PDB file of C-alpha atoms in Angstrom:
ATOM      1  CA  UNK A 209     -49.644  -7.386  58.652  1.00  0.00           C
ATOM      2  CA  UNK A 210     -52.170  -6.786  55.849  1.00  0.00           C
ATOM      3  CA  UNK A 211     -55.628  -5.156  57.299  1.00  0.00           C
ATOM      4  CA  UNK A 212     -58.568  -3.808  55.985  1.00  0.00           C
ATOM      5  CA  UNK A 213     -57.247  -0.523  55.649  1.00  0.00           C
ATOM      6  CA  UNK A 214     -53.909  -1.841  53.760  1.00  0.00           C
ATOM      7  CA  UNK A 215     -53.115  -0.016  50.360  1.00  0.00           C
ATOM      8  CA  UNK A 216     -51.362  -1.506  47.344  1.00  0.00           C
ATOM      9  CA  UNK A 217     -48.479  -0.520  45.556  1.00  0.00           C
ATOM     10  CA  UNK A 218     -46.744  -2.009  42.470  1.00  0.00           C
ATOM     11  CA  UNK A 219     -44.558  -2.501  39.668  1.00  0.00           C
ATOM     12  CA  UNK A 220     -45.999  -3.344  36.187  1.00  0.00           C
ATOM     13  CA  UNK A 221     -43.046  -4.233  33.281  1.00  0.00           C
ATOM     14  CA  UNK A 222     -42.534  -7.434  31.152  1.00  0.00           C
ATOM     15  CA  UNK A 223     -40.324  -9.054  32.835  1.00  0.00           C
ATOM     16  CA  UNK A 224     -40.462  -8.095  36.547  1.00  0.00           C
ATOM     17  CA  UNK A 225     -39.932 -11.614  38.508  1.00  0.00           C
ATOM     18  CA  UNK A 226     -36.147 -10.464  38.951  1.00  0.00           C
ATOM     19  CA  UNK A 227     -37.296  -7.326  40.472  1.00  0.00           C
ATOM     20  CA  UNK A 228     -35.465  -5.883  43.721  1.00  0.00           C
ATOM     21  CA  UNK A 229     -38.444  -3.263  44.190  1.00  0.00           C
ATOM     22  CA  UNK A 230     -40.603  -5.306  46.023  1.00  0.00           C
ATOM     23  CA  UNK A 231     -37.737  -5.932  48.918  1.00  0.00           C
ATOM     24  CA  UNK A 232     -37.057  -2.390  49.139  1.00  0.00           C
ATOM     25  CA  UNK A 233     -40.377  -0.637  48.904  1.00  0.00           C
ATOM     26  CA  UNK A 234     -41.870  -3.618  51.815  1.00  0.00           C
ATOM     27  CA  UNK A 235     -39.066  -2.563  53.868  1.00  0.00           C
ATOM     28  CA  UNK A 236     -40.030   1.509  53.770  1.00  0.00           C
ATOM     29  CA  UNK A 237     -43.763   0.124  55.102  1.00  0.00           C
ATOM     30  CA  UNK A 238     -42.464  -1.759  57.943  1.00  0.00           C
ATOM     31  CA  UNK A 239     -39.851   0.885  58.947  1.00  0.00           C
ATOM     32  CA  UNK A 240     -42.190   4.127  58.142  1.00  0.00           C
ATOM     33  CA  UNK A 241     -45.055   1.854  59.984  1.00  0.00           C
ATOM     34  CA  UNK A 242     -47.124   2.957  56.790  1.00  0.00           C
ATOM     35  CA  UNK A 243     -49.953   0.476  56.283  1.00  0.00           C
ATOM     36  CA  UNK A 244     -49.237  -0.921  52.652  1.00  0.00           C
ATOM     37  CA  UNK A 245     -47.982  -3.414  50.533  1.00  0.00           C
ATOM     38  CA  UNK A 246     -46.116  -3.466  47.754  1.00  0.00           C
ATOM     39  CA  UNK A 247     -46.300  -6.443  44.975  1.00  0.00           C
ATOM     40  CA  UNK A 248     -44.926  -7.007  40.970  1.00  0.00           C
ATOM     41  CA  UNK A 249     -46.958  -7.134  38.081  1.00  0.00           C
ATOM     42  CA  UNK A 250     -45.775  -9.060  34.893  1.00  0.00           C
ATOM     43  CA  UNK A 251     -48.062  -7.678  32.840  1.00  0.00           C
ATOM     44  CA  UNK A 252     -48.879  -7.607  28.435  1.00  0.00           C
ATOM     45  CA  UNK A 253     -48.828  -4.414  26.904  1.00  0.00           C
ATOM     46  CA  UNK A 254     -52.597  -5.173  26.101  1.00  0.00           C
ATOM     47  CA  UNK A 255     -53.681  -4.739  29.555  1.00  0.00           C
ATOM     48  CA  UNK A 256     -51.319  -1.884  30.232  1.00  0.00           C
ATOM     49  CA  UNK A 257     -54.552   0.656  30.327  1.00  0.00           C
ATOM     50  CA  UNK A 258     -56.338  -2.020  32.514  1.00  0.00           C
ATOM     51  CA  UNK A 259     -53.868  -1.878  34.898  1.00  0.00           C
ATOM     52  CA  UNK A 260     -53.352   1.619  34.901  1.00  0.00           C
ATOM     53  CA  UNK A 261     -57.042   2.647  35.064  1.00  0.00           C
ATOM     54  CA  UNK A 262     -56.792   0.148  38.288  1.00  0.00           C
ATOM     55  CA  UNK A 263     -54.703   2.403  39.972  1.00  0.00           C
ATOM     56  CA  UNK A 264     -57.880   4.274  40.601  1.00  0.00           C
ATOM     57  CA  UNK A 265     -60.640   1.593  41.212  1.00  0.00           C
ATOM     58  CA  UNK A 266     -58.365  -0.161  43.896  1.00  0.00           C
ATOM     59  CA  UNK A 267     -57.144   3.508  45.727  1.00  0.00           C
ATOM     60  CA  UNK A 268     -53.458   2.190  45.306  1.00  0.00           C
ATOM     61  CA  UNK A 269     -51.174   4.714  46.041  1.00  0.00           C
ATOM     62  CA  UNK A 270     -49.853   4.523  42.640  1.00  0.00           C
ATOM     63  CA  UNK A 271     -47.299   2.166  40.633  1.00  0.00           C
ATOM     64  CA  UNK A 272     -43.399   2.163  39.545  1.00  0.00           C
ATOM     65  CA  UNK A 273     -42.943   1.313  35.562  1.00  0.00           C
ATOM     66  CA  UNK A 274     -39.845  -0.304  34.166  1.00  0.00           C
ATOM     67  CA  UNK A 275     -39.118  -1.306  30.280  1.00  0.00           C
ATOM     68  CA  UNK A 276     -41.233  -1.187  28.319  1.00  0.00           C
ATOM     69  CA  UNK A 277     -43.805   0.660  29.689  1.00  0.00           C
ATOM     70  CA  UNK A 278     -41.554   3.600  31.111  1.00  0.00           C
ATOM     71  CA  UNK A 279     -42.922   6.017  27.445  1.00  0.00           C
ATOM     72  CA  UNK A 280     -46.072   3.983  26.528  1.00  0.00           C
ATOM     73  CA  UNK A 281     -47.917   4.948  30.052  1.00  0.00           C
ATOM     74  CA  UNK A 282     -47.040   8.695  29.606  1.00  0.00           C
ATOM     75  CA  UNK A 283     -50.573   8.614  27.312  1.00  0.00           C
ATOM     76  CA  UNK A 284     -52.512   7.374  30.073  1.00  0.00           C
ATOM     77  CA  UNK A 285     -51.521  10.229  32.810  1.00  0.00           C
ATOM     78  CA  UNK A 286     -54.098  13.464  34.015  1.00  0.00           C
ATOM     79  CA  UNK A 287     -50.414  14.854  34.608  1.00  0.00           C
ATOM     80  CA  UNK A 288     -47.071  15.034  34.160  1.00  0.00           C
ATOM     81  CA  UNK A 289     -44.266  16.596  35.993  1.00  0.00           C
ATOM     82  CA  UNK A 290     -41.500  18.958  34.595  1.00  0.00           C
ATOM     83  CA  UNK A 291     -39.323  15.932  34.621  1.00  0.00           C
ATOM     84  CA  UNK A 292     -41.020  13.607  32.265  1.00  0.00           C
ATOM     85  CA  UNK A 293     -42.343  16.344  30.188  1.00  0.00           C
ATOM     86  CA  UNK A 294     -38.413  17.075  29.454  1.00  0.00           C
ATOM     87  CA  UNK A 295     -37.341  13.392  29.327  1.00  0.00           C
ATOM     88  CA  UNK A 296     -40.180  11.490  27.597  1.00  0.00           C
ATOM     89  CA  UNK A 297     -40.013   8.757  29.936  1.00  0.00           C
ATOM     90  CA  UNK A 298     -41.684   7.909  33.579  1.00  0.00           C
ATOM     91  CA  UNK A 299     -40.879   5.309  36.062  1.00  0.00           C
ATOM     92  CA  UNK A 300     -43.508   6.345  38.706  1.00  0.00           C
ATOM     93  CA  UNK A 301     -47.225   7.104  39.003  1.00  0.00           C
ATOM     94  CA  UNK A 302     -48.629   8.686  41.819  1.00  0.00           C
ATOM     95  CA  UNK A 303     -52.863   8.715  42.798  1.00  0.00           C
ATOM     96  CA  UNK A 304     -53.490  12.271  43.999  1.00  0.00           C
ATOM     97  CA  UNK A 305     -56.831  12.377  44.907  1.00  0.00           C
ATOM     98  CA  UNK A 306     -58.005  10.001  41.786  1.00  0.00           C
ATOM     99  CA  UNK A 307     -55.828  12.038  39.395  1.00  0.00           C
ATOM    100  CA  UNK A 308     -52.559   9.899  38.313  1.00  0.00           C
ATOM    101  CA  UNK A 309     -49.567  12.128  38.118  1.00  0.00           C
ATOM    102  CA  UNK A 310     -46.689  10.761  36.395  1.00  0.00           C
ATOM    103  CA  UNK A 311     -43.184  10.923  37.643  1.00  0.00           C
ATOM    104  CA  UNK A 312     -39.166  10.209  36.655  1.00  0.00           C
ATOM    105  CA  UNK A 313     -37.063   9.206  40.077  1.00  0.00           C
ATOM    106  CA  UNK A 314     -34.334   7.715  38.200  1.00  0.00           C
ATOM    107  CA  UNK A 315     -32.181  11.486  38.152  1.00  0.00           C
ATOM    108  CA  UNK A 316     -33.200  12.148  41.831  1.00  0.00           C
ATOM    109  CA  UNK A 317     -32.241   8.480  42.931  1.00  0.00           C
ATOM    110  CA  UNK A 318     -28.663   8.951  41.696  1.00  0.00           C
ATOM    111  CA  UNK A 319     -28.276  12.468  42.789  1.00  0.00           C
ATOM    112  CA  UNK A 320     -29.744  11.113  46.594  1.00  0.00           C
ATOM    113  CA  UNK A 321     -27.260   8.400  46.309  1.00  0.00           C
ATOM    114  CA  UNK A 322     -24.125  10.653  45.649  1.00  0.00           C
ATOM    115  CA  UNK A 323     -25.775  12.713  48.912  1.00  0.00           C
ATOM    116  CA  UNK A 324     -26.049   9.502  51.165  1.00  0.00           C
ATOM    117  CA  UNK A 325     -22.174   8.783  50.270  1.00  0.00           C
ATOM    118  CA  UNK A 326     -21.298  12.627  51.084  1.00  0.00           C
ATOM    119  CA  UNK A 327     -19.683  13.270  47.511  1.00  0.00           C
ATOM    120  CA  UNK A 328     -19.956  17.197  46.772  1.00  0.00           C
ATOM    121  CA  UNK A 329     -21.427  18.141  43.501  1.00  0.00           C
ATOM    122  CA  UNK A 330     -20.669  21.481  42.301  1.00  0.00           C
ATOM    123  CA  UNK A 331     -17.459  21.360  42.076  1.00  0.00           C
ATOM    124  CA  UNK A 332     -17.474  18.034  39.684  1.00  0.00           C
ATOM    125  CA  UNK A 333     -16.601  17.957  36.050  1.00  0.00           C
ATOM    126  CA  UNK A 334     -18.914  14.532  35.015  1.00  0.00           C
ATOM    127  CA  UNK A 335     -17.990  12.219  32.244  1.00  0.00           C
ATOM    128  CA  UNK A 336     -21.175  10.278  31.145  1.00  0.00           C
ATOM    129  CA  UNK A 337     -20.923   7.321  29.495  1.00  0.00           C
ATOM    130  CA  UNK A 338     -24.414   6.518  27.352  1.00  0.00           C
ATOM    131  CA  UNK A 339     -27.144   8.732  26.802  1.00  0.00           C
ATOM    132  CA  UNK A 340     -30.402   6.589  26.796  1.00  0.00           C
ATOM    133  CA  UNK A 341     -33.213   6.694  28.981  1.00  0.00           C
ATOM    134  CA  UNK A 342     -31.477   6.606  32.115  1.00  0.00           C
ATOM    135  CA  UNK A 343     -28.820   8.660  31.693  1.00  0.00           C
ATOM    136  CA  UNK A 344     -30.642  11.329  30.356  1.00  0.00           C
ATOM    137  CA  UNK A 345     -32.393  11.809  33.665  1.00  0.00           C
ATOM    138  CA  UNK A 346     -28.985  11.564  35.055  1.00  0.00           C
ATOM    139  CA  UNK A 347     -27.906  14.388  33.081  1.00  0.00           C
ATOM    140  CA  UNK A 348     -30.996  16.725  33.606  1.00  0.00           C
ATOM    141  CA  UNK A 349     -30.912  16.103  37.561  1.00  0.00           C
ATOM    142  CA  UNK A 350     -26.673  16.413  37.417  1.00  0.00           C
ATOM    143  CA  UNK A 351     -27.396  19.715  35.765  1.00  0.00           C
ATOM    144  CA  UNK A 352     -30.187  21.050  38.387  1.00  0.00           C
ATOM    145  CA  UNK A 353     -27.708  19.647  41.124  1.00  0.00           C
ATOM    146  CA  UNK A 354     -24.818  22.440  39.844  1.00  0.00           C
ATOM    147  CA  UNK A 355     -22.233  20.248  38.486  1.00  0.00           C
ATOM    148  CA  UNK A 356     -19.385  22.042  36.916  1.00  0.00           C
ATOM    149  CA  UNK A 357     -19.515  20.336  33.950  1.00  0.00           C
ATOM    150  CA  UNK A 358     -21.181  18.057  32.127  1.00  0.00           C
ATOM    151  CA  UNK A 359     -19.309  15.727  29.258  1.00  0.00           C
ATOM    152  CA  UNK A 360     -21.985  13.434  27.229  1.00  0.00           C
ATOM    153  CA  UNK A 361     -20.258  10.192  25.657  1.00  0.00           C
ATOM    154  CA  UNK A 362     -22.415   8.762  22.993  1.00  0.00           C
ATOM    155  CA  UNK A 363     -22.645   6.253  20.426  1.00  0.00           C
ATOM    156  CA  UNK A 364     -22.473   8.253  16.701  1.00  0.00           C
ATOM    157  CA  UNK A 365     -25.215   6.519  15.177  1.00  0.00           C
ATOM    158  CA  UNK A 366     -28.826   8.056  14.229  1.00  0.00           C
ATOM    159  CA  UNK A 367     -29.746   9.541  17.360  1.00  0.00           C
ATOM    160  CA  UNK A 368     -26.514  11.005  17.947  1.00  0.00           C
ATOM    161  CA  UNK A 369     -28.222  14.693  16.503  1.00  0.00           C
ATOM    162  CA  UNK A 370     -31.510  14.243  18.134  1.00  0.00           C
ATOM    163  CA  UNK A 371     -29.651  13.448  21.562  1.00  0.00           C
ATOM    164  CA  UNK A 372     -27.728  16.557  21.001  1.00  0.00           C
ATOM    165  CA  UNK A 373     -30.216  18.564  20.230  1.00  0.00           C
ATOM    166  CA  UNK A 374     -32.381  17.534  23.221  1.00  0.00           C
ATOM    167  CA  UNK A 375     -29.163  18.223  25.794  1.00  0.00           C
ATOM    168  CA  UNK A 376     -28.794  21.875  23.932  1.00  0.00           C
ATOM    169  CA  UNK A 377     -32.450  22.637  25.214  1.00  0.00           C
ATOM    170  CA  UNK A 378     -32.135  21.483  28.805  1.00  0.00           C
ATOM    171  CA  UNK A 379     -28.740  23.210  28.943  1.00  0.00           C
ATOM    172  CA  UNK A 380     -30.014  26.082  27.948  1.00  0.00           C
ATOM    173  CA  UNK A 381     -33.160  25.632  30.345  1.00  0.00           C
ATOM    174  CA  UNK A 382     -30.855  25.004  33.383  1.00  0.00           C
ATOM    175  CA  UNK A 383     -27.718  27.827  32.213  1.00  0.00           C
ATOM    176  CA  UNK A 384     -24.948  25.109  32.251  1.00  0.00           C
ATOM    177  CA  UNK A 385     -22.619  23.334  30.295  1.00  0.00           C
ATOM    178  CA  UNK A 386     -23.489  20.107  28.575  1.00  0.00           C
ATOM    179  CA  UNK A 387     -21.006  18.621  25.391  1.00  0.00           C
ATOM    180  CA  UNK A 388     -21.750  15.641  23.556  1.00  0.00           C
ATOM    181  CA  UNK A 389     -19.187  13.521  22.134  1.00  0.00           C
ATOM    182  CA  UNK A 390     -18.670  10.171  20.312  1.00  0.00           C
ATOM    183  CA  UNK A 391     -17.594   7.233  21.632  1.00  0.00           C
ATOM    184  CA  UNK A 392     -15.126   7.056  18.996  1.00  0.00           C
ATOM    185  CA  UNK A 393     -13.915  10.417  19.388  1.00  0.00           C
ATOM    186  CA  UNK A 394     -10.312  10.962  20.215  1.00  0.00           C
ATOM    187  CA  UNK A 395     -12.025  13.680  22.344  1.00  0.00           C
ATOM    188  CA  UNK A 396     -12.926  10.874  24.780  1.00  0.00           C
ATOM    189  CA  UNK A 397      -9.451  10.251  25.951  1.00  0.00           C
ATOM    190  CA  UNK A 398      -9.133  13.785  27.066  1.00  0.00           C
ATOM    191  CA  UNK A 399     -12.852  13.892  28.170  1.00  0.00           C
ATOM    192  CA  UNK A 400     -11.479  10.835  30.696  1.00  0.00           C
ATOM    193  CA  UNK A 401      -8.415  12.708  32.008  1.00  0.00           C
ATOM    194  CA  UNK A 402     -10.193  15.906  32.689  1.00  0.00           C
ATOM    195  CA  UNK A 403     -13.283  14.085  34.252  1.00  0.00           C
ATOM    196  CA  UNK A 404     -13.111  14.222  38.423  1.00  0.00           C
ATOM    197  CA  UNK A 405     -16.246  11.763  38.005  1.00  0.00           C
ATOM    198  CA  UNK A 406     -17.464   9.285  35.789  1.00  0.00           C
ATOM    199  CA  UNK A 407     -20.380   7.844  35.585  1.00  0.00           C
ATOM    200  CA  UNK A 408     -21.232   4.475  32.943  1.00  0.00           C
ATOM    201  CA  UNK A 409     -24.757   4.330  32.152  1.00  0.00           C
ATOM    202  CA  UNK A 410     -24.818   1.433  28.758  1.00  0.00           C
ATOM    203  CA  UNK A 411     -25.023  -1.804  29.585  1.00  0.00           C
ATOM    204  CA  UNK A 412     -21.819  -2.988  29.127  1.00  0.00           C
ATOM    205  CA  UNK A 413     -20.306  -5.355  31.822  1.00  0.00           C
ATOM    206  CA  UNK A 414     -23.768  -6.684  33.358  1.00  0.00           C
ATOM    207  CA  UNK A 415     -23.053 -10.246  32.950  1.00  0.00           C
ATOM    208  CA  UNK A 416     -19.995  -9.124  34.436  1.00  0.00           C
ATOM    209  CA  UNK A 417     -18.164 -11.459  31.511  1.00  0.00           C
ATOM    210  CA  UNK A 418     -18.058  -8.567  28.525  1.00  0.00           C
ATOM    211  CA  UNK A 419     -14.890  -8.392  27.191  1.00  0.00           C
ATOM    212  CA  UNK A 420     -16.238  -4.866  25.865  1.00  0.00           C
ATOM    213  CA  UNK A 421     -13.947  -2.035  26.841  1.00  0.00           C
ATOM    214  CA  UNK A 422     -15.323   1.498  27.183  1.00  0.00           C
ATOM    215  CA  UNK A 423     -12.503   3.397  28.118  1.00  0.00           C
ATOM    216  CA  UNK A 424      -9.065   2.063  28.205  1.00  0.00           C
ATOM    217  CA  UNK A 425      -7.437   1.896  31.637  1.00  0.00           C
ATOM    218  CA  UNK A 426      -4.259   4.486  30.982  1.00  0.00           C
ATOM    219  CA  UNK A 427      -7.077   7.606  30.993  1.00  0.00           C
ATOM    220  CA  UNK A 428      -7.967   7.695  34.132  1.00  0.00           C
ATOM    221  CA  UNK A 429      -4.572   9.083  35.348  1.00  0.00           C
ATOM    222  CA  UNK A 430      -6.269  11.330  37.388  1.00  0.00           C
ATOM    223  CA  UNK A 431      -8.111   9.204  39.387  1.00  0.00           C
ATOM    224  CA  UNK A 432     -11.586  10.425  39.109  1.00  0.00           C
ATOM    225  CA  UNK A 433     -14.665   8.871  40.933  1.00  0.00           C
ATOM    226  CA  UNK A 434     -15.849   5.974  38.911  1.00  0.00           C
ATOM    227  CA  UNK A 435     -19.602   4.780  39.388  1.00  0.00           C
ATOM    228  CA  UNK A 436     -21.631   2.061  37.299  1.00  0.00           C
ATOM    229  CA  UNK A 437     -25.486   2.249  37.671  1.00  0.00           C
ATOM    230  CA  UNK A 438     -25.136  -1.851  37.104  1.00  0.00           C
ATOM    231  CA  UNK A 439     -25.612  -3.357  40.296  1.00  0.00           C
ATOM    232  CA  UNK A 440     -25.553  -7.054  39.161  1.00  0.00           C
ATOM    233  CA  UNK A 441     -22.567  -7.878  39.547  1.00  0.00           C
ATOM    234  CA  UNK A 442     -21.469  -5.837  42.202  1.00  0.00           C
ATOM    235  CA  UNK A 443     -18.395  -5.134  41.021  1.00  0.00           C
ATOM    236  CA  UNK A 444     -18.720  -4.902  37.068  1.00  0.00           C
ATOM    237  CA  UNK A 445     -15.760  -5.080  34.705  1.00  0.00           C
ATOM    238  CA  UNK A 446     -15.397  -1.596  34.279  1.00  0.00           C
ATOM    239  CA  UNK A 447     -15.373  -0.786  37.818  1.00  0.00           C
ATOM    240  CA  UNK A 448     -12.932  -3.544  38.787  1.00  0.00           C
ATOM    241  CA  UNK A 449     -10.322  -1.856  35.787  1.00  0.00           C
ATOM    242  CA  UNK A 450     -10.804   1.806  37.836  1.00  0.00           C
ATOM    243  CA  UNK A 451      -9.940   0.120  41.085  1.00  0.00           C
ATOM    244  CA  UNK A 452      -7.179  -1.225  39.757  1.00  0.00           C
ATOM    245  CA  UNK A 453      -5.874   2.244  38.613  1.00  0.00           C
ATOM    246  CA  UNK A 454      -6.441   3.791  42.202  1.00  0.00           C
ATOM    247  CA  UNK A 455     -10.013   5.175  41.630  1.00  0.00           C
ATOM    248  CA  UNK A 456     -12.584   5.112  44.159  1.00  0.00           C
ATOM    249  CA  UNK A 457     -15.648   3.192  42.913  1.00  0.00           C
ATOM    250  CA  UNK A 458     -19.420   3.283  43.777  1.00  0.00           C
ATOM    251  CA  UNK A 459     -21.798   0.504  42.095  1.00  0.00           C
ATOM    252  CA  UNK A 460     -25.254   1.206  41.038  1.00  0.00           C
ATOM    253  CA  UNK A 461     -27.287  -0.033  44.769  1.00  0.00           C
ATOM    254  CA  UNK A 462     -27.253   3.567  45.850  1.00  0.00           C
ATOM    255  CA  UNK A 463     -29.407   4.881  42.592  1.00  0.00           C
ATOM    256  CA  UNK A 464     -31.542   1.781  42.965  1.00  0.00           C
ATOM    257  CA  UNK A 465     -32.142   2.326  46.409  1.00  0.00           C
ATOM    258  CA  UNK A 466     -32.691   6.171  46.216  1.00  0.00           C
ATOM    259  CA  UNK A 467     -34.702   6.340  43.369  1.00  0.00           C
ATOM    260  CA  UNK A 468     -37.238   4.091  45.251  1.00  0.00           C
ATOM    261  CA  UNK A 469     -37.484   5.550  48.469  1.00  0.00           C
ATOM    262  CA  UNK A 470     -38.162   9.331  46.108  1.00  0.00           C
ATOM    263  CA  UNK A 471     -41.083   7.209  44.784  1.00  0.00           C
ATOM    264  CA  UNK A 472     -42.217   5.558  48.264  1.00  0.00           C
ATOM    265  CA  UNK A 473     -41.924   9.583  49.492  1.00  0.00           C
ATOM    266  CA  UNK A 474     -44.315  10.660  46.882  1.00  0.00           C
ATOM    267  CA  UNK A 475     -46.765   8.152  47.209  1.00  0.00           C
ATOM    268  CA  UNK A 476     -47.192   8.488  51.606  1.00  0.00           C
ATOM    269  CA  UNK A 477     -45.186  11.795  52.336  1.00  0.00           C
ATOM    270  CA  UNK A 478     -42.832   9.483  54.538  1.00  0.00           C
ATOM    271  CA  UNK A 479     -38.732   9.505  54.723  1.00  0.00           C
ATOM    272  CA  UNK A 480     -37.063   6.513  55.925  1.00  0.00           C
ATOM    273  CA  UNK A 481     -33.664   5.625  57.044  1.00  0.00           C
ATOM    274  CA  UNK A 482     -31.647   4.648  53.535  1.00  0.00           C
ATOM    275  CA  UNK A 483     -29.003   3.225  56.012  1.00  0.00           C
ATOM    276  CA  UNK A 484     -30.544  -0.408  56.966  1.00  0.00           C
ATOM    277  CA  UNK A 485     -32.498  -0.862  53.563  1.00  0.00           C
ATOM    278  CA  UNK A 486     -28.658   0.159  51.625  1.00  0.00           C
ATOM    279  CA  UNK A 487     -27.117  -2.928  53.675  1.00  0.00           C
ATOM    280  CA  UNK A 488     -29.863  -5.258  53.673  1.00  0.00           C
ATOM    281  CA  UNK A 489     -30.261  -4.543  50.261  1.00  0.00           C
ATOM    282  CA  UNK A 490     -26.372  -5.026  49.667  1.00  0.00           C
ATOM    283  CA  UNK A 491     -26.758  -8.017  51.291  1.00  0.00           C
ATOM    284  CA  UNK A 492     -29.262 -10.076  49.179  1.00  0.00           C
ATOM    285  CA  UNK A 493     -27.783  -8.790  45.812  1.00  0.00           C
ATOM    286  CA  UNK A 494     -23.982 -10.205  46.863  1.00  0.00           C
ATOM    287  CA  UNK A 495     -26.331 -13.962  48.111  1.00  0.00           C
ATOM    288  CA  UNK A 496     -28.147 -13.490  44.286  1.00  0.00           C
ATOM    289  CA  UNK A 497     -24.887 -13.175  42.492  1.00  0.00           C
ATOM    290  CA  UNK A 498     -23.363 -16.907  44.727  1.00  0.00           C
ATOM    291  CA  UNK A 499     -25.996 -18.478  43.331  1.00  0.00           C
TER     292      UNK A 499
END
């Protein structure tokens, strides 16, 4: 029930009716018994300092970003943490006191989400597949996490040099092992058989009608863990072909989950049960895809 003590939090992108965040983050109030609300914002990147500079005036707790604001409101922060000052991109702001402190929970989320389904870390050798803005937080919170290994599978085009330069830093920031590849590198066969996870970050199978092939099926003869951060469809292409060769699979519900509730922690200090929200949340995505 809204009151006169009920605070607002949001989600500001262009588009954002198709937004899940709403569902998730109004289920953390109810279960944490927090008194807030949480609505979406399709707004123009005219107002975008409007709305920010709102966060403020209206006490909000603070606001999640998606594209294409996730680099353009990095200008309009008092602060940044180590995360986005590394990764050039935020998908959280938090109101501390009237100062708004900018955040990345897309790295955490997935991490959180490998936690919740009680895979071990340090001992995995990770294929990624794409290197934009999400998997480079992938990659930098993989790295904190301990991984073994860390393979980088990108496109060779004209950030291919840039990327790699940017995953030599944070490599040698964290003191592991980070290799970038091509796509169209024989190296990516082997990259597939060695890998005991990997993860696809691109686009690719989100329609869920792509004919697109990122790997071909006869490389993942060791069976490694195979997760897509897609969530619509459920089961993507890609992940269908790895359960077909014996793989266990993992869609992308568990990052979108997790990397919300990190926000909804840093806005009220409050942890709530993942384990309702994950099937609930399960739930309406497999009713959105009948329709």
């Amino acid at each position: 029930m809204i009151t006169g003590t009920t605070r607002m939090a949001a989600v500001l992108a262009k588009p954002i009716k198709h937004s899940l965040s709403p569902f998730i983050h109004n289920l953390a109030f109810t279960q944490s018994g927090e008194d807030g609300v949480y609505l979406a914002f399709e707004i123009e990147g005219t107002t975008l300092a409007d709305s920010i500079s709102m966060i403020k005036s209206w006490h909000m707790y603070g606001v999640n970003l998606s594209m294409p604001y996730k680099q353009l409101a990095i200008a309009h922060m008092d602060e940044l943490s180590g995360e986005v000052t590394k990764l050039g991109a935020m998908n959280t702001v938090v109101n501390r006191d009237g100062r708004l402190i900018g955040y990345n929970t897309d790295g955490v989320g997935f991490v959180n989400s490998l936690n919740f389904y009680g895979i071990e870390l340090t001992s995995q050798r990770v294929l990624i597949l794409g290197a934009g803005g999400a998997a480079m937080a992938i990659i930098y919170a993989l790295a904190q996490a301990g991984v073994a290994q860390l393979v980088v599978a990108k496109r060779q085009n004209e950030t291919f040099e840039a990327i790699k330069a940017k995953l030599r830093q944070i490599a040698e920031e964290i003191s592991c092992e980070i290799d970038v590849i091509p796509f169209e590198a024989s190296e990516l066969k082997l990259a597939c058989q060695q890998a005991t996870m990997i993860v696809n970050t691109t686009n690719v199978g989100m329609t869920g009608q792509t004919q697109e092939r990122l790997i071909e099926a006869d490389w993942l003869t060791s069976k490694p863990l195979v997760i897509d951060i897609i969530y619509q469809p459920l089961t993507t292409p890609f992940l269908a072909m790895a359960q077909q060769q014996g793989c266990k699979t993992y869609n992308g519900v568990g990052m979108l989950l997790f990397q919300a509730l990190a926000a909804f922690e840093l806005w009220t200090g409050q942890q709530v049960d993942p384990e309702p929200i994950y099937q609930q949340l399960t739930q309406l995505i497999e009713e959105k895809n009948k329709q």
